[in-house]
PDB file of C-alpha atoms and ligand atoms in Angstrom:
ATOM      1  CA  MET A   1      55.653 -97.809  -1.377  1.00 98.00           C
ATOM      2  CA  LEU A   2      53.786 -96.871   1.797  1.00 98.00           C
ATOM      3  CA  ILE A   3      55.745 -94.517   4.063  1.00 98.00           C
ATOM      4  CA  ASN A   4      54.629 -93.547   7.554  1.00 98.00           C
ATOM      5  CA  GLY A   5      56.340 -90.876   9.622  1.00 98.00           C
ATOM      6  CA  PRO A   6      56.738 -90.014  13.298  1.00 98.00           C
ATOM      7  CA  ASN A   7      54.469 -91.406  16.008  1.00 97.00           C
ATOM      8  CA  LEU A   8      52.418 -93.444  13.561  1.00 97.00           C
ATOM      9  CA  ASN A   9      53.994 -96.593  15.029  1.00 97.00           C
ATOM     10  CA  LEU A  10      51.867 -95.808  18.114  1.00 95.00           C
ATOM     11  CA  ILE A  11      48.442 -95.692  16.502  1.00 96.00           C
ATOM     12  CA  GLY A  12      45.920 -98.030  18.021  1.00 92.00           C
ATOM     13  CA  ASN A  13      46.950 -96.691  21.452  1.00 90.00           C
ATOM     14  CA  ARG A  14      47.694 -93.066  20.558  1.00 86.00           C
ATOM     15  CA  ASP A  15      44.615 -90.772  20.906  1.00 91.00           C
ATOM     16  CA  PRO A  16      42.201 -93.449  19.628  1.00 90.00           C
ATOM     17  CA  SER A  17      39.370 -90.902  19.498  1.00 90.00           C
ATOM     18  CA  ILE A  18      41.371 -89.056  16.804  1.00 91.00           C
ATOM     19  CA  TYR A  19      43.416 -91.791  15.124  1.00 93.00           C
ATOM     20  CA  GLY A  20      41.242 -94.885  15.669  1.00 90.00           C
ATOM     21  CA  LYS A  21      41.883 -98.278  17.240  1.00 93.00           C
ATOM     22  CA  LYS A  22      43.642-100.029  14.376  1.00 96.00           C
ATOM     23  CA  THR A  23      47.391-100.531  14.703  1.00 97.00           C
ATOM     24  CA  LEU A  24      49.885 -99.662  11.992  1.00 98.00           C
ATOM     25  CA  ILE A  25      50.378-103.400  11.352  1.00 98.00           C
ATOM     26  CA  ASP A  26      46.586-103.758  10.795  1.00 97.00           C
ATOM     27  CA  ILE A  27      46.694-100.876   8.324  1.00 98.00           C
ATOM     28  CA  GLU A  28      49.792-102.132   6.516  1.00 98.00           C
ATOM     29  CA  ASN A  29      48.295-105.624   6.163  1.00 98.00           C
ATOM     30  CA  ALA A  30      45.105-104.157   4.682  1.00 98.00           C
ATOM     31  CA  CYS A  31      47.187-102.106   2.232  1.00 98.00           C
ATOM     32  CA  ILE A  32      49.229-105.157   1.193  1.00 98.00           C
ATOM     33  CA  LYS A  33      45.980-107.049   0.492  1.00 98.00           C
ATOM     34  CA  ARG A  34      44.491-104.147  -1.443  1.00 98.00           C
ATOM     35  CA  ALA A  35      47.635-103.581  -3.537  1.00 98.00           C
ATOM     36  CA  ASN A  36      48.064-107.307  -4.260  1.00 98.00           C
ATOM     37  CA  SER A  37      44.415-107.558  -5.333  1.00 98.00           C
ATOM     38  CA  LEU A  38      45.231-104.842  -7.878  1.00 97.00           C
ATOM     39  CA  ASN A  39      48.367-106.742  -9.008  1.00 96.00           C
ATOM     40  CA  TYR A  40      50.903-104.470  -7.305  1.00 97.00           C
ATOM     41  CA  ASP A  41      53.637-105.255  -4.799  1.00 97.00           C
ATOM     42  CA  ILE A  42      53.905-102.870  -1.900  1.00 98.00           C
ATOM     43  CA  GLU A  43      56.589-102.203   0.685  1.00 98.00           C
ATOM     44  CA  CYS A  44      55.541-100.621   4.003  1.00 98.00           C
ATOM     45  CA  VAL A  45      57.979 -98.622   6.148  1.00 98.00           C
ATOM     46  CA  GLN A  46      57.724 -96.335   9.176  1.00 98.00           C
ATOM     47  CA  SER A  47      60.285 -94.130  10.897  1.00 98.00           C
ATOM     48  CA  ASN A  48      60.329 -91.396  13.504  1.00 98.00           C
ATOM     49  CA  HIS A  49      63.376 -89.832  11.809  1.00 98.00           C
ATOM     50  CA  GLU A  50      63.125 -87.337   8.968  1.00 98.00           C
ATOM     51  CA  GLY A  51      66.461 -88.346   7.395  1.00 98.00           C
ATOM     52  CA  GLN A  52      65.457 -92.008   7.289  1.00 98.00           C
ATOM     53  CA  LEU A  53      62.202 -91.105   5.503  1.00 98.00           C
ATOM     54  CA  ILE A  54      64.226 -89.102   2.967  1.00 98.00           C
ATOM     55  CA  ASP A  55      66.694 -91.975   2.422  1.00 98.00           C
ATOM     56  CA  TRP A  56      63.802 -94.359   1.702  1.00 98.00           C
ATOM     57  CA  ILE A  57      62.304 -91.879  -0.761  1.00 98.00           C
ATOM     58  CA  HIS A  58      65.669 -91.561  -2.569  1.00 98.00           C
ATOM     59  CA  THR A  59      66.211 -95.313  -2.883  1.00 98.00           C
ATOM     60  CA  THR A  60      62.725 -96.666  -3.583  1.00 98.00           C
ATOM     61  CA  LYS A  61      62.346 -98.855  -6.633  1.00 97.00           C
ATOM     62  CA  HIS A  62      58.562 -98.619  -6.559  1.00 97.00           C
ATOM     63  CA  ALA A  63      56.309 -96.882  -9.072  1.00 96.00           C
ATOM     64  CA  GLY A  64      54.775 -94.427  -6.630  1.00 98.00           C
ATOM     65  CA  ILE A  65      54.519 -93.381  -2.997  1.00 98.00           C
ATOM     66  CA  VAL A  66      51.679 -93.117  -0.477  1.00 98.00           C
ATOM     67  CA  ILE A  67      52.851 -91.084   2.496  1.00 98.00           C
ATOM     68  CA  ASN A  68      51.573 -90.038   5.891  1.00 98.00           C
ATOM     69  CA  ALA A  69      54.414 -87.855   7.117  1.00 98.00           C
ATOM     70  CA  GLY A  70      52.733 -87.264  10.512  1.00 98.00           C
ATOM     71  CA  ALA A  71      53.734 -83.943  12.043  1.00 98.00           C
ATOM     72  CA  TYR A  72      56.506 -83.517   9.431  1.00 98.00           C
ATOM     73  CA  THR A  73      53.641 -82.793   7.021  1.00 98.00           C
ATOM     74  CA  HIS A  74      53.381 -79.346   8.594  1.00 98.00           C
ATOM     75  CA  THR A  75      57.071 -78.593   9.126  1.00 98.00           C
ATOM     76  CA  SER A  76      59.314 -80.353   6.629  1.00 98.00           C
ATOM     77  CA  ILE A  77      60.541 -78.852   3.365  1.00 98.00           C
ATOM     78  CA  ALA A  78      63.135 -81.609   2.976  1.00 98.00           C
ATOM     79  CA  ILE A  79      60.532 -84.385   2.586  1.00 98.00           C
ATOM     80  CA  PRO A  80      58.618 -82.732  -0.292  1.00 98.00           C
ATOM     81  CA  ASP A  81      61.975 -81.784  -1.853  1.00 98.00           C
ATOM     82  CA  ALA A  82      62.980 -85.475  -1.747  1.00 98.00           C
ATOM     83  CA  LEU A  83      59.618 -86.536  -3.207  1.00 98.00           C
ATOM     84  CA  VAL A  84      59.996 -84.082  -6.098  1.00 98.00           C
ATOM     85  CA  SER A  85      63.573 -85.162  -6.745  1.00 98.00           C
ATOM     86  CA  VAL A  86      62.612 -88.801  -7.436  1.00 98.00           C
ATOM     87  CA  GLU A  87      59.827 -87.728  -9.838  1.00 97.00           C
ATOM     88  CA  LEU A  88      57.350 -90.351  -8.620  1.00 97.00           C
ATOM     89  CA  PRO A  89      53.601 -89.876  -8.193  1.00 97.00           C
ATOM     90  CA  VAL A  90      52.723 -89.168  -4.559  1.00 98.00           C
ATOM     91  CA  VAL A  91      49.412 -89.532  -2.714  1.00 98.00           C
ATOM     92  CA  GLU A  92      49.188 -88.036   0.768  1.00 98.00           C
ATOM     93  CA  VAL A  93      47.073 -89.638   3.482  1.00 98.00           C
ATOM     94  CA  HIS A  94      46.059 -88.633   7.009  1.00 98.00           C
ATOM     95  CA  LEU A  95      43.896 -90.523   9.468  1.00 97.00           C
ATOM     96  CA  SER A  96      42.344 -87.332  10.831  1.00 97.00           C
ATOM     97  CA  ASN A  97      40.904 -84.379   8.948  1.00 98.00           C
ATOM     98  CA  ILE A  98      43.830 -81.989   9.353  1.00 98.00           C
ATOM     99  CA  HIS A  99      41.622 -79.090   8.214  1.00 97.00           C
ATOM    100  CA  ASN A 100      39.199 -79.267  11.133  1.00 97.00           C
ATOM    101  CA  ARG A 101      41.939 -79.484  13.786  1.00 96.00           C
ATOM    102  CA  GLU A 102      44.417 -76.926  15.169  1.00 97.00           C
ATOM    103  CA  SER A 103      45.433 -74.232  12.672  1.00 97.00           C
ATOM    104  CA  PHE A 104      49.085 -75.407  12.633  1.00 97.00           C
ATOM    105  CA  ARG A 105      47.837 -78.634  11.015  1.00 97.00           C
ATOM    106  CA  HIS A 106      46.103 -76.816   8.163  1.00 98.00           C
ATOM    107  CA  ILE A 107      49.309 -76.345   6.180  1.00 97.00           C
ATOM    108  CA  SER A 108      50.711 -79.359   4.367  1.00 98.00           C
ATOM    109  CA  TYR A 109      53.936 -78.896   2.430  1.00 98.00           C
ATOM    110  CA  ILE A 110      53.402 -82.387   0.978  1.00 98.00           C
ATOM    111  CA  SER A 111      50.150 -81.230  -0.642  1.00 98.00           C
ATOM    112  CA  LYS A 112      52.110 -78.739  -2.727  1.00 97.00           C
ATOM    113  CA  ILE A 113      53.688 -81.646  -4.632  1.00 97.00           C
ATOM    114  CA  SER A 114      51.190 -84.513  -4.288  1.00 98.00           C
ATOM    115  CA  ILE A 115      48.595 -85.653  -6.810  1.00 97.00           C
ATOM    116  CA  GLY A 116      46.013 -85.474  -4.051  1.00 97.00           C
ATOM    117  CA  MET A 117      45.252 -86.081  -0.409  1.00 98.00           C
ATOM    118  CA  ILE A 118      42.846 -88.328   1.483  1.00 98.00           C
ATOM    119  CA  CYS A 119      42.204 -87.280   5.061  1.00 98.00           C
ATOM    120  CA  GLY A 120      39.605 -87.707   7.765  1.00 97.00           C
ATOM    121  CA  PHE A 121      38.447 -91.254   7.000  1.00 97.00           C
ATOM    122  CA  GLY A 122      40.698 -93.089   9.461  1.00 97.00           C
ATOM    123  CA  ALA A 123      42.370 -96.377   8.538  1.00 97.00           C
ATOM    124  CA  ILE A 124      40.333 -96.988   5.363  1.00 98.00           C
ATOM    125  CA  GLY A 125      41.900 -93.803   3.964  1.00 98.00           C
ATOM    126  CA  TYR A 126      45.159 -95.707   3.453  1.00 98.00           C
ATOM    127  CA  GLU A 127      43.471 -98.292   1.244  1.00 98.00           C
ATOM    128  CA  LEU A 128      41.719 -95.529  -0.669  1.00 98.00           C
ATOM    129  CA  ALA A 129      45.067 -93.783  -1.149  1.00 98.00           C
ATOM    130  CA  ILE A 130      46.695 -96.996  -2.451  1.00 98.00           C
ATOM    131  CA  GLU A 131      43.816 -97.512  -4.854  1.00 98.00           C
ATOM    132  CA  ALA A 132      43.935 -93.881  -6.029  1.00 97.00           C
ATOM    133  CA  LEU A 133      47.694 -94.091  -6.646  1.00 98.00           C
ATOM    134  CA  ILE A 134      47.397 -97.373  -8.563  1.00 97.00           C
ATOM    135  CA  HIS A 135      44.552 -95.967 -10.643  1.00 97.00           C
ATOM    136  CA  TYR A 136      46.737 -92.947 -11.431  1.00 97.00           C
ATOM    137  CA  ILE A 137      49.773 -95.092 -12.365  1.00 96.00           C
ATOM    138  CA  ASP A 138      47.698 -97.496 -14.480  1.00 95.00           C
ATOM    139  CA  ASN A 139      46.214 -94.606 -16.434  1.00 93.00           C
ATOM    140  CA  LEU A 140      49.439 -92.614 -16.830  1.00 84.00           C
ATOM    141  CA  HIS A 141      50.169 -93.723 -20.373  1.00 66.00           C
ATOM    142  CA  LYS A 142      46.585 -94.097 -21.640  1.00 64.00           C
TER     143      LYS A 142
HETATM  144  C1  DQA B 201      48.324 -87.118  11.050  1.00 72.81           C
HETATM  145  C2  DQA B 201      47.957 -85.661  11.335  1.00 72.81           C
HETATM  146  C3  DQA B 201      49.166 -84.880  11.820  1.00 72.81           C
HETATM  147  O1  DQA B 201      48.801 -83.532  12.100  1.00 72.81           O
HETATM  148  C4  DQA B 201      49.717 -85.506  13.093  1.00 72.81           C
HETATM  149  O2  DQA B 201      50.872 -84.804  13.518  1.00 72.81           O
HETATM  150  C5  DQA B 201      49.968 -86.950  12.958  1.00 72.81           C
HETATM  151  C6  DQA B 201      48.986 -87.772  12.251  1.00 72.81           C
HETATM  152  C7  DQA B 201      47.100 -87.967  10.685  1.00 72.81           C
HETATM  153  O3  DQA B 201      47.282 -89.061  10.147  1.00 72.81           O
HETATM  154  O4  DQA B 201      45.953 -87.573  10.963  1.00 72.81           O
HETATM  155  O5  DQA B 201      50.951 -87.481  13.472  1.00 72.81           O
HETATM  156  O6  DQA B 201      49.221 -87.155   9.952  1.00 72.81           O
END
């Protein structure tokens, strides 16, 4: 499952010098293609509301989660708590390199519970995150 958090519905228009010119629909379509080419189904969701993100995490039927929690990355304890509670593998993704931006973006509470993070590569980072998660899931029991 691909989960996007607050303000990511605006990418394409929002600070294109930081977040790029691709829209969320462009990114989701690329992720669907990439996942399908690796024989996985993927569901893509986005919300600006923390509780909605948590409800989706609780009810997902998918084998793993790729998440860009937007600014909640740096503030939310409830989202990583939800991710831990469903015991699914999690890969974190960010369009920008959160480590070379303002210091308040350097902390990610999601990183404390994720397998790994891809950040700074723009839209392609989502496809890389999907591929990394699928590789992880496919090799879990080997
Ligand atoms: C972001 C980075 C966050 O700091 C920011 O609040 C976002 C987007 C990224 O993808 O680079 O909304 O998660």
